[in-house]
Amino acid sequence: QVHLVESGGGLVQPGGSLRLSCAASRTIFSITRMGWYRQAPGKQRELVATITSGGTRNYVDSVKGRFTISRDNAKNTVYLQMNSLKPDDTAVYYCNAYYGTYPPGDYWGQGTQVTVSS
């Protein structure tokens, strides 16, 4: 089991940038896929970005070209660099670790609030 703690959220004006961090309680090297999800009030949780243990990245269309997911294995940390932020990006952002085993493992952080407003 892995415990995940997000940080870096806050209030930012449109067009600004934030970098979210997700610190894991153990090595992330063997995790099949880590990612970021977000949930706005009254809406379903949405996948934002993922990165596999091999470094393959995927993004939801709405953030392509603006967000970058990365990891630092030495620090057991995954990041989400968010640029050109828009009000629609406002949500609670959650870190996720997924193990592609049977049964699969699926772990979540507590979330960090991102608010984009002028």
JSON list of C-alpha atoms in Angstrom, two decimals:
[
{"chain": "A", "resi": 1, "resn": "GLN", "atom": "CA", "xyz": [0.00, 0.00, 0.00]},
{"chain": "A", "resi": 2, "resn": "VAL", "atom": "CA", "xyz": [1.16, 3.52, -0.75]},
{"chain": "A", "resi": 3, "resn": "HIS", "atom": "CA", "xyz": [0.09, 6.75, 0.92]},
{"chain": "A", "resi": 4, "resn": "LEU", "atom": "CA", "xyz": [-0.08, 9.85, -1.24]},
{"chain": "A", "resi": 5, "resn": "VAL", "atom": "CA", "xyz": [0.03, 13.47, -0.10]},
{"chain": "A", "resi": 6, "resn": "GLU", "atom": "CA", "xyz": [-0.68, 16.32, -2.50]},
{"chain": "A", "resi": 7, "resn": "SER", "atom": "CA", "xyz": [0.51, 19.89, -2.14]},
{"chain": "A", "resi": 8, "resn": "GLY", "atom": "CA", "xyz": [0.94, 23.02, -4.21]},
{"chain": "A", "resi": 9, "resn": "GLY", "atom": "CA", "xyz": [-2.63, 24.04, -4.79]},
{"chain": "A", "resi": 10, "resn": "GLY", "atom": "CA", "xyz": [-3.91, 27.53, -4.24]},
{"chain": "A", "resi": 11, "resn": "LEU", "atom": "CA", "xyz": [-5.48, 30.57, -5.82]},
{"chain": "A", "resi": 12, "resn": "VAL", "atom": "CA", "xyz": [-4.09, 31.74, -9.13]},
{"chain": "A", "resi": 13, "resn": "GLN", "atom": "CA", "xyz": [-5.34, 34.19, -11.74]},
{"chain": "A", "resi": 14, "resn": "PRO", "atom": "CA", "xyz": [-6.20, 33.10, -15.28]},
{"chain": "A", "resi": 15, "resn": "GLY", "atom": "CA", "xyz": [-3.10, 32.59, -17.37]},
{"chain": "A", "resi": 16, "resn": "GLY", "atom": "CA", "xyz": [-1.00, 31.82, -14.33]},
{"chain": "A", "resi": 17, "resn": "SER", "atom": "CA", "xyz": [0.85, 28.68, -13.34]},
{"chain": "A", "resi": 18, "resn": "LEU", "atom": "CA", "xyz": [0.98, 26.23, -10.47]},
{"chain": "A", "resi": 19, "resn": "ARG", "atom": "CA", "xyz": [2.99, 23.12, -9.82]},
{"chain": "A", "resi": 20, "resn": "LEU", "atom": "CA", "xyz": [1.31, 20.36, -7.85]},
{"chain": "A", "resi": 21, "resn": "SER", "atom": "CA", "xyz": [3.36, 17.77, -6.00]},
{"chain": "A", "resi": 22, "resn": "CYS", "atom": "CA", "xyz": [2.39, 14.30, -4.88]},
{"chain": "A", "resi": 23, "resn": "ALA", "atom": "CA", "xyz": [4.71, 12.71, -2.34]},
{"chain": "A", "resi": 24, "resn": "ALA", "atom": "CA", "xyz": [4.48, 8.94, -1.99]},
{"chain": "A", "resi": 25, "resn": "SER", "atom": "CA", "xyz": [5.30, 6.95, 1.11]},
{"chain": "A", "resi": 26, "resn": "ARG", "atom": "CA", "xyz": [7.40, 4.46, -0.81]},
{"chain": "A", "resi": 27, "resn": "THR", "atom": "CA", "xyz": [9.20, 4.13, -4.10]},
{"chain": "A", "resi": 28, "resn": "ILE", "atom": "CA", "xyz": [7.07, 4.92, -7.13]},
{"chain": "A", "resi": 29, "resn": "PHE", "atom": "CA", "xyz": [9.35, 3.02, -9.49]},
{"chain": "A", "resi": 30, "resn": "SER", "atom": "CA", "xyz": [7.20, -0.12, -9.54]},
{"chain": "A", "resi": 31, "resn": "ILE", "atom": "CA", "xyz": [3.81, 1.61, -9.76]},
{"chain": "A", "resi": 32, "resn": "THR", "atom": "CA", "xyz": [2.16, 0.82, -13.07]},
{"chain": "A", "resi": 33, "resn": "ARG", "atom": "CA", "xyz": [0.66, 4.26, -13.52]},
{"chain": "A", "resi": 34, "resn": "MET", "atom": "CA", "xyz": [0.50, 7.43, -11.51]},
{"chain": "A", "resi": 35, "resn": "GLY", "atom": "CA", "xyz": [-1.74, 10.29, -12.36]},
{"chain": "A", "resi": 36, "resn": "TRP", "atom": "CA", "xyz": [-3.71, 13.33, -11.49]},
{"chain": "A", "resi": 37, "resn": "TYR", "atom": "CA", "xyz": [-7.48, 13.57, -11.39]},
{"chain": "A", "resi": 38, "resn": "ARG", "atom": "CA", "xyz": [-9.69, 16.51, -10.60]},
{"chain": "A", "resi": 39, "resn": "GLN", "atom": "CA", "xyz": [-13.20, 17.03, -9.36]},
{"chain": "A", "resi": 40, "resn": "ALA", "atom": "CA", "xyz": [-15.16, 20.26, -9.59]},
{"chain": "A", "resi": 41, "resn": "PRO", "atom": "CA", "xyz": [-18.20, 20.88, -7.37]},
{"chain": "A", "resi": 42, "resn": "GLY", "atom": "CA", "xyz": [-21.19, 18.86, -8.54]},
{"chain": "A", "resi": 43, "resn": "LYS", "atom": "CA", "xyz": [-19.20, 17.04, -11.19]},
{"chain": "A", "resi": 44, "resn": "GLN", "atom": "CA", "xyz": [-17.62, 13.64, -11.65]},
{"chain": "A", "resi": 45, "resn": "ARG", "atom": "CA", "xyz": [-13.97, 13.05, -11.01]},
{"chain": "A", "resi": 46, "resn": "GLU", "atom": "CA", "xyz": [-12.02, 13.47, -14.24]},
{"chain": "A", "resi": 47, "resn": "LEU", "atom": "CA", "xyz": [-8.70, 12.06, -15.32]},
{"chain": "A", "resi": 48, "resn": "VAL", "atom": "CA", "xyz": [-6.25, 14.86, -16.09]},
{"chain": "A", "resi": 49, "resn": "ALA", "atom": "CA", "xyz": [-2.86, 13.27, -16.74]},
{"chain": "A", "resi": 50, "resn": "THR", "atom": "CA", "xyz": [-1.05, 9.98, -16.23]},
{"chain": "A", "resi": 51, "resn": "ILE", "atom": "CA", "xyz": [2.51, 8.75, -16.37]},
{"chain": "A", "resi": 52, "resn": "THR", "atom": "CA", "xyz": [3.54, 5.10, -16.47]},
{"chain": "A", "resi": 53, "resn": "SER", "atom": "CA", "xyz": [6.53, 3.51, -14.84]},
{"chain": "A", "resi": 54, "resn": "GLY", "atom": "CA", "xyz": [8.17, 3.63, -18.26]},
{"chain": "A", "resi": 55, "resn": "GLY", "atom": "CA", "xyz": [7.59, 7.36, -18.63]},
{"chain": "A", "resi": 56, "resn": "THR", "atom": "CA", "xyz": [4.69, 7.33, -21.09]},
{"chain": "A", "resi": 57, "resn": "ARG", "atom": "CA", "xyz": [2.45, 10.35, -20.61]},
{"chain": "A", "resi": 58, "resn": "ASN", "atom": "CA", "xyz": [-1.19, 10.88, -21.45]},
{"chain": "A", "resi": 59, "resn": "TYR", "atom": "CA", "xyz": [-3.45, 13.89, -21.00]},
{"chain": "A", "resi": 60, "resn": "VAL", "atom": "CA", "xyz": [-7.08, 14.74, -21.25]},
{"chain": "A", "resi": 61, "resn": "ASP", "atom": "CA", "xyz": [-7.65, 16.85, -24.37]},
{"chain": "A", "resi": 62, "resn": "SER", "atom": "CA", "xyz": [-8.58, 19.96, -22.43]},
{"chain": "A", "resi": 63, "resn": "VAL", "atom": "CA", "xyz": [-5.13, 20.27, -20.83]},
{"chain": "A", "resi": 64, "resn": "LYS", "atom": "CA", "xyz": [-2.87, 19.17, -23.68]},
{"chain": "A", "resi": 65, "resn": "GLY", "atom": "CA", "xyz": [-0.18, 21.73, -24.32]},
{"chain": "A", "resi": 66, "resn": "ARG", "atom": "CA", "xyz": [-0.77, 23.40, -20.96]},
{"chain": "A", "resi": 67, "resn": "PHE", "atom": "CA", "xyz": [-0.12, 20.73, -18.32]},
{"chain": "A", "resi": 68, "resn": "THR", "atom": "CA", "xyz": [2.91, 18.49, -17.92]},
{"chain": "A", "resi": 69, "resn": "ILE", "atom": "CA", "xyz": [3.11, 15.46, -15.67]},
{"chain": "A", "resi": 70, "resn": "SER", "atom": "CA", "xyz": [6.52, 14.29, -14.49]},
{"chain": "A", "resi": 71, "resn": "ARG", "atom": "CA", "xyz": [8.10, 12.25, -11.75]},
{"chain": "A", "resi": 72, "resn": "ASP", "atom": "CA", "xyz": [11.24, 12.22, -9.66]},
{"chain": "A", "resi": 73, "resn": "ASN", "atom": "CA", "xyz": [11.87, 8.67, -8.55]},
{"chain": "A", "resi": 74, "resn": "ALA", "atom": "CA", "xyz": [14.64, 9.71, -6.15]},
{"chain": "A", "resi": 75, "resn": "LYS", "atom": "CA", "xyz": [12.15, 11.90, -4.28]},
{"chain": "A", "resi": 76, "resn": "ASN", "atom": "CA", "xyz": [9.21, 9.49, -4.65]},
{"chain": "A", "resi": 77, "resn": "THR", "atom": "CA", "xyz": [7.26, 12.40, -6.06]},
{"chain": "A", "resi": 78, "resn": "VAL", "atom": "CA", "xyz": [5.10, 13.04, -9.09]},
{"chain": "A", "resi": 79, "resn": "TYR", "atom": "CA", "xyz": [4.40, 16.56, -10.30]},
{"chain": "A", "resi": 80, "resn": "LEU", "atom": "CA", "xyz": [1.81, 18.33, -12.37]},
{"chain": "A", "resi": 81, "resn": "GLN", "atom": "CA", "xyz": [3.03, 21.56, -13.91]},
{"chain": "A", "resi": 82, "resn": "MET", "atom": "CA", "xyz": [-0.01, 23.61, -14.88]},
{"chain": "A", "resi": 83, "resn": "ASN", "atom": "CA", "xyz": [0.45, 26.58, -17.19]},
{"chain": "A", "resi": 84, "resn": "SER", "atom": "CA", "xyz": [-2.00, 28.93, -18.86]},
{"chain": "A", "resi": 85, "resn": "LEU", "atom": "CA", "xyz": [-4.60, 28.12, -16.25]},
{"chain": "A", "resi": 86, "resn": "LYS", "atom": "CA", "xyz": [-8.24, 28.80, -16.98]},
{"chain": "A", "resi": 87, "resn": "PRO", "atom": "CA", "xyz": [-11.24, 29.14, -14.67]},
{"chain": "A", "resi": 88, "resn": "ASP", "atom": "CA", "xyz": [-12.47, 25.75, -15.92]},
{"chain": "A", "resi": 89, "resn": "ASP", "atom": "CA", "xyz": [-9.40, 24.20, -14.32]},
{"chain": "A", "resi": 90, "resn": "THR", "atom": "CA", "xyz": [-10.80, 25.04, -10.89]},
{"chain": "A", "resi": 91, "resn": "ALA", "atom": "CA", "xyz": [-11.20, 21.80, -8.96]},
{"chain": "A", "resi": 92, "resn": "VAL", "atom": "CA", "xyz": [-9.81, 19.64, -6.22]},
{"chain": "A", "resi": 93, "resn": "TYR", "atom": "CA", "xyz": [-6.87, 17.77, -7.69]},
{"chain": "A", "resi": 94, "resn": "TYR", "atom": "CA", "xyz": [-6.13, 14.25, -6.52]},
{"chain": "A", "resi": 95, "resn": "CYS", "atom": "CA", "xyz": [-3.03, 12.17, -6.93]},
{"chain": "A", "resi": 96, "resn": "ASN", "atom": "CA", "xyz": [-3.58, 8.54, -7.91]},
{"chain": "A", "resi": 97, "resn": "ALA", "atom": "CA", "xyz": [-1.42, 5.45, -7.93]},
{"chain": "A", "resi": 98, "resn": "TYR", "atom": "CA", "xyz": [-2.65, 2.47, -9.93]},
{"chain": "A", "resi": 99, "resn": "TYR", "atom": "CA", "xyz": [-1.18, -1.00, -9.80]},
{"chain": "A", "resi": 100, "resn": "GLY", "atom": "CA", "xyz": [-1.96, -3.12, -12.83]},
{"chain": "A", "resi": 101, "resn": "THR", "atom": "CA", "xyz": [-2.20, -6.35, -10.88]},
{"chain": "A", "resi": 102, "resn": "TYR", "atom": "CA", "xyz": [-5.04, -8.76, -10.23]},
{"chain": "A", "resi": 103, "resn": "PRO", "atom": "CA", "xyz": [-6.84, -7.60, -8.29]},
{"chain": "A", "resi": 104, "resn": "PRO", "atom": "CA", "xyz": [-5.65, -4.09, -9.15]},
{"chain": "A", "resi": 105, "resn": "GLY", "atom": "CA", "xyz": [-4.55, -1.59, -6.57]},
{"chain": "A", "resi": 106, "resn": "ASP", "atom": "CA", "xyz": [-5.89, 1.95, -6.64]},
{"chain": "A", "resi": 107, "resn": "TYR", "atom": "CA", "xyz": [-4.80, 4.58, -4.12]},
{"chain": "A", "resi": 108, "resn": "TRP", "atom": "CA", "xyz": [-5.68, 8.23, -3.69]},
{"chain": "A", "resi": 109, "resn": "GLY", "atom": "CA", "xyz": [-4.34, 11.26, -1.93]},
{"chain": "A", "resi": 110, "resn": "GLN", "atom": "CA", "xyz": [-6.48, 13.66, 0.06]},
{"chain": "A", "resi": 111, "resn": "GLY", "atom": "CA", "xyz": [-6.63, 16.29, -2.66]},
{"chain": "A", "resi": 112, "resn": "THR", "atom": "CA", "xyz": [-5.44, 19.86, -3.06]},
{"chain": "A", "resi": 113, "resn": "GLN", "atom": "CA", "xyz": [-7.65, 22.76, -4.09]},
{"chain": "A", "resi": 114, "resn": "VAL", "atom": "CA", "xyz": [-6.84, 24.72, -7.24]},
{"chain": "A", "resi": 115, "resn": "THR", "atom": "CA", "xyz": [-8.85, 27.87, -7.82]},
{"chain": "A", "resi": 116, "resn": "VAL", "atom": "CA", "xyz": [-8.37, 29.93, -10.97]},
{"chain": "A", "resi": 117, "resn": "SER", "atom": "CA", "xyz": [-10.01, 33.31, -10.62]},
{"chain": "A", "resi": 118, "resn": "SER", "atom": "CA", "xyz": [-9.22, 36.96, -11.17]}
]
